[in-house]
Tab-separated table of C-alpha atoms and ligand atoms in Angstrom:
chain	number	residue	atom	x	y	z
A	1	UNK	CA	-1.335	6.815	135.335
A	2	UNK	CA	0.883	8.929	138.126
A	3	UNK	CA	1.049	12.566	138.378
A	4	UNK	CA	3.189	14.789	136.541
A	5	UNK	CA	6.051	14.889	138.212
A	6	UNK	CA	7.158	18.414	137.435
A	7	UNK	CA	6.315	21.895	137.916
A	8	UNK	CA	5.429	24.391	136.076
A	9	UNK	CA	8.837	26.095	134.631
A	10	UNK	CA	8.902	29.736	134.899
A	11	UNK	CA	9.966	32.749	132.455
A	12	UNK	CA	12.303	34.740	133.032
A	13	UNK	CA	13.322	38.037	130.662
A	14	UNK	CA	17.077	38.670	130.196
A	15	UNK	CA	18.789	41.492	128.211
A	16	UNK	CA	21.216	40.304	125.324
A	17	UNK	CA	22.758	42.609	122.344
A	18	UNK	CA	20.463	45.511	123.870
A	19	UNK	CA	17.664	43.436	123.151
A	20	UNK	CA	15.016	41.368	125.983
A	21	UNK	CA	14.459	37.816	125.763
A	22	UNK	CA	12.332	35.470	127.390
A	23	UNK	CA	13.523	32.493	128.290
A	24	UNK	CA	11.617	29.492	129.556
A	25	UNK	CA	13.627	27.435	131.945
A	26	UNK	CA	12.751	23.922	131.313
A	27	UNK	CA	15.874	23.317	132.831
A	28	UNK	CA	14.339	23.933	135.850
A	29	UNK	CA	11.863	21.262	135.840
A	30	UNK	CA	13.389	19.248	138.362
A	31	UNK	CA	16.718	18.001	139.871
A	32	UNK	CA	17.698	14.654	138.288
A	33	UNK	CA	15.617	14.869	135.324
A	34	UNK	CA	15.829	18.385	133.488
A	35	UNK	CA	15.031	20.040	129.928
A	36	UNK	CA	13.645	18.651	126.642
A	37	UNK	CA	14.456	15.408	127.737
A	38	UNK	CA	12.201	14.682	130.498
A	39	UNK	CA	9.572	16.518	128.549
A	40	UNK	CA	9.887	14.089	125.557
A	41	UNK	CA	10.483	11.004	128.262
A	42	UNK	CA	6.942	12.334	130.278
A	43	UNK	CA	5.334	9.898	128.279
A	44	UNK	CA	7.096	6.568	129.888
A	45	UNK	CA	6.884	7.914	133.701
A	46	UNK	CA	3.352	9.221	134.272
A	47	UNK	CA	1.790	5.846	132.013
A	48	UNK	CA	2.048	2.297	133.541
A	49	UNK	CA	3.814	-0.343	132.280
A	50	UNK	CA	3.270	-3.553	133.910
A	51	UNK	CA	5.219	-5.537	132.431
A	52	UNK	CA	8.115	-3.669	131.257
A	53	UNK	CA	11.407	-4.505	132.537
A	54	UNK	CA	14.002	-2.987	129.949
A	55	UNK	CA	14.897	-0.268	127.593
A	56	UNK	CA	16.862	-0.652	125.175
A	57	UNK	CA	18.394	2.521	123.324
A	58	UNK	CA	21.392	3.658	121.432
A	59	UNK	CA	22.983	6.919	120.045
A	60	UNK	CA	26.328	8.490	121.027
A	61	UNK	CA	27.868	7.431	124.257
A	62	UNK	CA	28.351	11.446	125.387
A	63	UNK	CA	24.365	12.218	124.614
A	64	UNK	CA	22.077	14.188	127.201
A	65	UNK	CA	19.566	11.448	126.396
A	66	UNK	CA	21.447	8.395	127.525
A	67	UNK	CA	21.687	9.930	130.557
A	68	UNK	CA	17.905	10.749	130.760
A	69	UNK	CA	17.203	7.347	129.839
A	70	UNK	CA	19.412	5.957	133.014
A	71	UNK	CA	17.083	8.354	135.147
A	72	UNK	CA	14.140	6.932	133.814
A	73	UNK	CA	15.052	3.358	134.496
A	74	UNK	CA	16.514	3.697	137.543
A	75	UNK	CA	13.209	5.696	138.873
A	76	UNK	CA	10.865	2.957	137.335
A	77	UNK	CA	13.480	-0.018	137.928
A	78	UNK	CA	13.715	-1.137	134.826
A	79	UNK	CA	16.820	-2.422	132.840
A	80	UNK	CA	18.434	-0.104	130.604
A	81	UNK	CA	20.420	-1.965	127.718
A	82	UNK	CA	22.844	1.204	125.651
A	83	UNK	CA	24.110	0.147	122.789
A	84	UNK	CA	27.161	2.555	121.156
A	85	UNK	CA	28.904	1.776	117.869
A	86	UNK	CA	32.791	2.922	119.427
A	87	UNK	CA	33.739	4.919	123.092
A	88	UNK	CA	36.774	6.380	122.935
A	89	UNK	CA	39.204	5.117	125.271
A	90	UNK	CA	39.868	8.579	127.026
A	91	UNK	CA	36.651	7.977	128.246
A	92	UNK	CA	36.492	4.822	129.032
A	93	UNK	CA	39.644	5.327	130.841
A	94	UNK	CA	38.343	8.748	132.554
A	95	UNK	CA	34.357	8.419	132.898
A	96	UNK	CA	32.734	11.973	133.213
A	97	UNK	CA	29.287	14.027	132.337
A	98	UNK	CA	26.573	11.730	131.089
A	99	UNK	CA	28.640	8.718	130.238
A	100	UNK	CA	29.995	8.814	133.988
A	101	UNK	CA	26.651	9.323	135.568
A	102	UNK	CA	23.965	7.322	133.177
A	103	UNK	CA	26.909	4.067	134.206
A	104	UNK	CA	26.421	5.049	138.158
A	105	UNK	CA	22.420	5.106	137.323
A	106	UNK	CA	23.091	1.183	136.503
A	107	UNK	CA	22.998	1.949	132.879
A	108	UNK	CA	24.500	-1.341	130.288
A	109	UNK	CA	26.795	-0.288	127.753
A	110	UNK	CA	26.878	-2.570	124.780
A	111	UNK	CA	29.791	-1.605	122.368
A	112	UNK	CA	29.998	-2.167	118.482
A	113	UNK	CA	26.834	-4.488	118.214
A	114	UNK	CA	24.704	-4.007	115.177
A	115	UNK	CA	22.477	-1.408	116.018
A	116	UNK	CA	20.328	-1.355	112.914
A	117	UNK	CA	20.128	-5.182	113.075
A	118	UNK	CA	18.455	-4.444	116.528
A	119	UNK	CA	16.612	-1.517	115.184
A	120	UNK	CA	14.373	-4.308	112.710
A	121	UNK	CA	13.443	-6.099	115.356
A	122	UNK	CA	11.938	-3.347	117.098
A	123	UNK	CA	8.483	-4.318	115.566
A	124	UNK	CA	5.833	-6.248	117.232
A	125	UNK	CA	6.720	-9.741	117.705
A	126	UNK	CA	4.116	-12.701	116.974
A	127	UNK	CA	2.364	-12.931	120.843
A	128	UNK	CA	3.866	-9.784	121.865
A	129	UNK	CA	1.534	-7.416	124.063
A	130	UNK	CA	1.592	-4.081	124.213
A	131	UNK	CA	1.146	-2.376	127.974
A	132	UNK	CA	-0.469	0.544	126.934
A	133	UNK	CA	-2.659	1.145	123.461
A	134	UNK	CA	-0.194	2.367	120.630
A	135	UNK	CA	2.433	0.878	121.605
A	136	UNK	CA	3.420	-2.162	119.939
A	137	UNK	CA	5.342	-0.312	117.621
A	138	UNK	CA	8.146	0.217	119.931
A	139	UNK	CA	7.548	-3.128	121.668
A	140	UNK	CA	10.376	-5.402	121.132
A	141	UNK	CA	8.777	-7.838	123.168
A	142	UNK	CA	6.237	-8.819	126.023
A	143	UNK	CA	8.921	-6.580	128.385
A	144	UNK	CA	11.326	-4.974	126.569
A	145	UNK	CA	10.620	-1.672	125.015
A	146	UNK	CA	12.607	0.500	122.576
A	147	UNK	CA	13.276	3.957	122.622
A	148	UNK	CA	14.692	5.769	119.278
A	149	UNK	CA	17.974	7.642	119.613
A	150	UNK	CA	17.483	10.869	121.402
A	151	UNK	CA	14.261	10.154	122.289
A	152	UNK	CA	12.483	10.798	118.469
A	153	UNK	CA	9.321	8.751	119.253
A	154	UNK	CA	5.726	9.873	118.478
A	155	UNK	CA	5.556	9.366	122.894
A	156	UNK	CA	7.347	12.359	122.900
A	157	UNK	CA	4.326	14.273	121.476
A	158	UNK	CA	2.862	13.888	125.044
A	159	UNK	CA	5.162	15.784	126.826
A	160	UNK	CA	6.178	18.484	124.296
A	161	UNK	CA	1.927	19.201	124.252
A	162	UNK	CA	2.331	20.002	127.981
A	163	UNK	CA	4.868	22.519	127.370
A	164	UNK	CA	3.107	23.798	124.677
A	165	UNK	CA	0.164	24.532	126.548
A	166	UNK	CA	2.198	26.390	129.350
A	167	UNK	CA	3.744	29.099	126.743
A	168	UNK	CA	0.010	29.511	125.349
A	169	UNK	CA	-1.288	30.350	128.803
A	170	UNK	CA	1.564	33.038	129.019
A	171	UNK	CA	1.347	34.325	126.012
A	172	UNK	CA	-2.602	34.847	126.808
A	173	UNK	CA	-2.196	36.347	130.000
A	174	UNK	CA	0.531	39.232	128.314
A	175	UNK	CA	-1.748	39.637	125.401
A	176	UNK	CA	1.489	38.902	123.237
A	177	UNK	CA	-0.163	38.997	119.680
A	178	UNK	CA	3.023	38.055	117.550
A	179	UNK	CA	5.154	35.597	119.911
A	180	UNK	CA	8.115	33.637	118.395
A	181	UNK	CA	9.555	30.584	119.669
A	182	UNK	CA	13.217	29.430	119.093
A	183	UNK	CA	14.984	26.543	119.506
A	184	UNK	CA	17.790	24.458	118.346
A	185	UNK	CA	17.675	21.259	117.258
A	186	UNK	CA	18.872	18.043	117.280
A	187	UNK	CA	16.584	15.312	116.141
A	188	UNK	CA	14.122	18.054	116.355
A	189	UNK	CA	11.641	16.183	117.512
A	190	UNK	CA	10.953	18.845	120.622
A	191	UNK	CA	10.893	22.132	117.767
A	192	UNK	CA	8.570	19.969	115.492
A	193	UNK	CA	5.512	18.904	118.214
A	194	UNK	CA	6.413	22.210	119.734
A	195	UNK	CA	5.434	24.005	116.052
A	196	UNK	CA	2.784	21.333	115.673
A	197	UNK	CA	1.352	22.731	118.782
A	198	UNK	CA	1.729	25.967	118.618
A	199	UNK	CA	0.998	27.042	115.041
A	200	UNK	CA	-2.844	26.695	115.526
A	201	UNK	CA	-1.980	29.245	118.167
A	202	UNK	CA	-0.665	31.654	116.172
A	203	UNK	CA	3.100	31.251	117.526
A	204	UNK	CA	5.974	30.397	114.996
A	205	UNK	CA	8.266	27.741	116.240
A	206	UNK	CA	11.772	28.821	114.578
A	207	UNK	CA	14.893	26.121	114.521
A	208	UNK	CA	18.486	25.502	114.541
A	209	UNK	CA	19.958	22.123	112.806
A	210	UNK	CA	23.230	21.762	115.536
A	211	UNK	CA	23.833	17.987	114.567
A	212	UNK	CA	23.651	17.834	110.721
A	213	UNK	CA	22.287	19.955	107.642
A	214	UNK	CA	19.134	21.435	106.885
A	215	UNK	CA	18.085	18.136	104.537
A	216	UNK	CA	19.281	15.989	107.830
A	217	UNK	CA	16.618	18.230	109.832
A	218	UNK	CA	14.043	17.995	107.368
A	219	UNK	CA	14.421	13.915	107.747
A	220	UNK	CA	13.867	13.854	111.100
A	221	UNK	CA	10.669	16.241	110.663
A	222	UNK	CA	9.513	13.695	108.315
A	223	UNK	CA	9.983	10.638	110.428
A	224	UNK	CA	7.331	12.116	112.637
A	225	UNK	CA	4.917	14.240	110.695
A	226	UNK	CA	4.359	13.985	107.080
A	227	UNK	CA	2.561	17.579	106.738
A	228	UNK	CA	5.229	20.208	106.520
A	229	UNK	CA	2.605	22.787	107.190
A	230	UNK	CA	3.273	21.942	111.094
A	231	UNK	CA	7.195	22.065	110.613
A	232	UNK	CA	9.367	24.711	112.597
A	233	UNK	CA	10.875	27.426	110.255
A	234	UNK	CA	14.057	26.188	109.941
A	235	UNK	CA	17.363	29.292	109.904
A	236	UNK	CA	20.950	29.035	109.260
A	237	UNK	CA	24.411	30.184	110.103
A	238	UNK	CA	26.740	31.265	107.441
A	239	UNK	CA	29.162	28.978	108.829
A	240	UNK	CA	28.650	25.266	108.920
A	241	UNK	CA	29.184	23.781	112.867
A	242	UNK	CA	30.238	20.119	113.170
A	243	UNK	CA	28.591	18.914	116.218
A	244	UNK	CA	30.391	18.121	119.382
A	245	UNK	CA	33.644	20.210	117.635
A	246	UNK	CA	34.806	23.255	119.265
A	247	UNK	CA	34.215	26.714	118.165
A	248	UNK	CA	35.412	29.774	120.275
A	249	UNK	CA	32.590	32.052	119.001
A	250	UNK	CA	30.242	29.376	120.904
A	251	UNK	CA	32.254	29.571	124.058
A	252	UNK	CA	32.498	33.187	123.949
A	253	UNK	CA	28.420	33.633	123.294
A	254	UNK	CA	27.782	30.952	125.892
A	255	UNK	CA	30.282	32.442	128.681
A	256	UNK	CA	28.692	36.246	127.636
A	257	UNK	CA	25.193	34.680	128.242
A	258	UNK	CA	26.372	33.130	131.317
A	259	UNK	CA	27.856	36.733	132.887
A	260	UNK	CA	24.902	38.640	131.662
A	261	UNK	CA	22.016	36.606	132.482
A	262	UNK	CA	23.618	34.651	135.608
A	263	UNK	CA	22.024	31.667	133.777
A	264	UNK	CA	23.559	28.467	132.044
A	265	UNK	CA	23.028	27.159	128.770
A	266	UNK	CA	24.135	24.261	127.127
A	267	UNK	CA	27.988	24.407	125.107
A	268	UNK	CA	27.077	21.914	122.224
A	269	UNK	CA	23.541	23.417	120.981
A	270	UNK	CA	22.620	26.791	122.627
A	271	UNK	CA	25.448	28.859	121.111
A	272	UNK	CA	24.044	27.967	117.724
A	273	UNK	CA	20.536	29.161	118.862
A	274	UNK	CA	21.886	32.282	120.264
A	275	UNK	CA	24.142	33.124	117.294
A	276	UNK	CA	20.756	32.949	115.359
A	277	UNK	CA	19.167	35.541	117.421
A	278	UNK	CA	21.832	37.562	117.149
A	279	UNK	CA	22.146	37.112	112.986
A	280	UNK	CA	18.105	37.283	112.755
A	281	UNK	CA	17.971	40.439	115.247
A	282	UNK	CA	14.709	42.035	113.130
A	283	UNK	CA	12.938	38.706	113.578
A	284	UNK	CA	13.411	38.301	117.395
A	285	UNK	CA	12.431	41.549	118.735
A	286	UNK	CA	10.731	41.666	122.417
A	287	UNK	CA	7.757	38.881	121.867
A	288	UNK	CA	10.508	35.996	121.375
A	289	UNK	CA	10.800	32.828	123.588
A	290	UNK	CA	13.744	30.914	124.042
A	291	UNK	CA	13.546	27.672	125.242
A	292	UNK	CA	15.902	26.655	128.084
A	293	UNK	CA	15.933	22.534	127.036
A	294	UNK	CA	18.361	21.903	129.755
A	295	UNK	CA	21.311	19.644	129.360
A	296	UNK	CA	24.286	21.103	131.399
A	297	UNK	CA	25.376	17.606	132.674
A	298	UNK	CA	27.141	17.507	129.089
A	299	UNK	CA	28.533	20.743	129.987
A	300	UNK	CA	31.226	19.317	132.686
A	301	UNK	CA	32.760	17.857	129.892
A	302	UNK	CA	32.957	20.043	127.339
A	303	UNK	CA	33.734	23.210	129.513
A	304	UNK	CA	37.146	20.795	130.332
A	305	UNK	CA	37.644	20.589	126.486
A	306	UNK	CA	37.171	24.409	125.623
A	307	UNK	CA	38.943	25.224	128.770
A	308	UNK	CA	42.269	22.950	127.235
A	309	UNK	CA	42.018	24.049	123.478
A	310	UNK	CA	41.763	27.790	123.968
A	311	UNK	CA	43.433	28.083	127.700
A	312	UNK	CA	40.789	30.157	128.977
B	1	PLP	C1	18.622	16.812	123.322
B	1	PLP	C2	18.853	18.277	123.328
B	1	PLP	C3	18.501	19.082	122.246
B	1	PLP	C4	17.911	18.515	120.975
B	1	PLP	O1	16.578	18.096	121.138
B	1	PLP	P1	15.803	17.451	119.898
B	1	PLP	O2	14.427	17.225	120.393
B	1	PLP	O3	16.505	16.153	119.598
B	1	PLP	O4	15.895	18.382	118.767
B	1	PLP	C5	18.727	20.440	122.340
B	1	PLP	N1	19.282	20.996	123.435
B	1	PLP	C6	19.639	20.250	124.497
B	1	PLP	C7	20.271	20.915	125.660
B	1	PLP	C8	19.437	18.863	124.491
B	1	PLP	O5	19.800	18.138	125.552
């Protein structure tokens, strides 16, 4: 077992629609390795793993988490096998953001295999040991360990409980009697263990679906945590967002945030959770907490995109 490796984020308040906000700037938590991501990837660098030489993980070939996962691997020298179902060849061509920078961490991209047919395997083989209790389930054998797209693994729980426990020790110390919590999501495994967390506290975790519908989000919550009592309130947009598609009400919120506040979000899931505040403005009033999860790697990229589409 090592030390945790980060700080402790700070709060900050900013205003926004003549309204404060606190934000908690888990993007802060350290240089390489920033947001909800090394929160929900704690798990795998403060344990030891004797034996583990590989990770093996798959998802879209543009996430924040595939860039994560490089970090990790390259700080604990392990292998890092990515497997993608299609790149497009623009970026293939043209490597940038986390595609560019998860292949300089040493990262193996493995195009069009069959990821589910990998995905069965990932139970315990016959012989297999796992390195640390609990963990056979994600074993795929004696050294090769498998980490669900984005990062939706019970491990995560570890992590998320740490940040958890830093909002509840600043929410004690303002007396805040009625604190909300918001958050978009995409696998929402960070809002779920977050809520789980937090609602014996007292503090309602409220959420965002930014990659598919509510039913998608409810899935995921499910995948982790059969009681629903724990889940994150989940609140919607009139209109429906395809993710990774541009809209220019999310580049205008985003650049508004980013001239008001001096600080920068994320373009693919922090408009969403902004446009939410703004829609629910009688729910967030001055006790809410918005959390910073980071990802602005991705942001190189799609600033580029917005930057072409609308000329700005
Ligand atoms: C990964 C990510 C999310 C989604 O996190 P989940 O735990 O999968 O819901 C949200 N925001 C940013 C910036 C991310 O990188």
């Amino acid at each position: 077992m090592r030390n945790n490796p980060f700080q402790i984020s700070p709060i900050e308040q900013i205003s926004f629609k003549n309204k404060k906000i606190f934000i908690k700037r888990d993007d802060l938590l350290s240089d390489d390795f920033s947001g909800n991501k090394a929160r929900k990837l704690y798990f795998y660098l403060i344990n030891d793993f004797p034996n583990i030489k590989k990770v093996i993980s798959y998802g879209s070939v543009q996430s924040n988490a595939m860039y994560s996962l490089s970090v990790l691997c390259k700080k604990r020298n392990w292998k890092f096998d990515y497997l993608v179902n299609h790149i497009p060849s623009y970026l293939q061509e043209n490597p940038e953001g986390n595609y560019k920078y998860a292949l300089e961490n040493g990262m193996n991209l493995i195009i069009g295999e069959n990821i589910s047919e990998v995905m069965a395997s990932a139970s315990p083989k016959a012989g297999a040991k796992a390195p640390v209790p609990n963990l056979e389930r994600t074993l795929i054998d004696n050294d090769t360990l498998i980490i669900q797209e984005g990062g939706r693994d019970l491990e995560a729980k570890v992590g998320i409980d740490i940040l958890a426990s830093e909002i509840v020790e600043w929410k004690n110390k303002n007396n805040f009697s009625n604190l909300k919590v918001i958050l978009p999501s995409g696998t929402g495994t960070t809002a779920l263990f977050l809520s789980k967390a937090l609602t014996k506290e007292n503090i309602k975790v409220y959420t965002i679906p930014c990659v598919g519908d509510k039913e998608y989000l409810l899935e995921q919550f499910k995948m982790l945590e059969e009681n629903s009592k724990y889940y994150p309130e989940i609140l919607l947009l009139d209109k429906k967002y395809h993710f990774g598609k541009l809209y220019k009400n999310n580049y205008e919120i985003w650049l508004e945030l980013k001239e008001k506040s001096k600080i920068e979000f994320d373009l693919l899931y922090d408009p969403k959770g902004w446009l939410v505040i703004e829609k629910y403005s009688d729910i967030f009033n001055e006790e809410t907490l918005y959390i910073h999860q980071g990802g602005l790697i991705g942001n190189e990229s799609m600033i580029k995109r917005y930057e072409r589409k609308y000329k700005f």
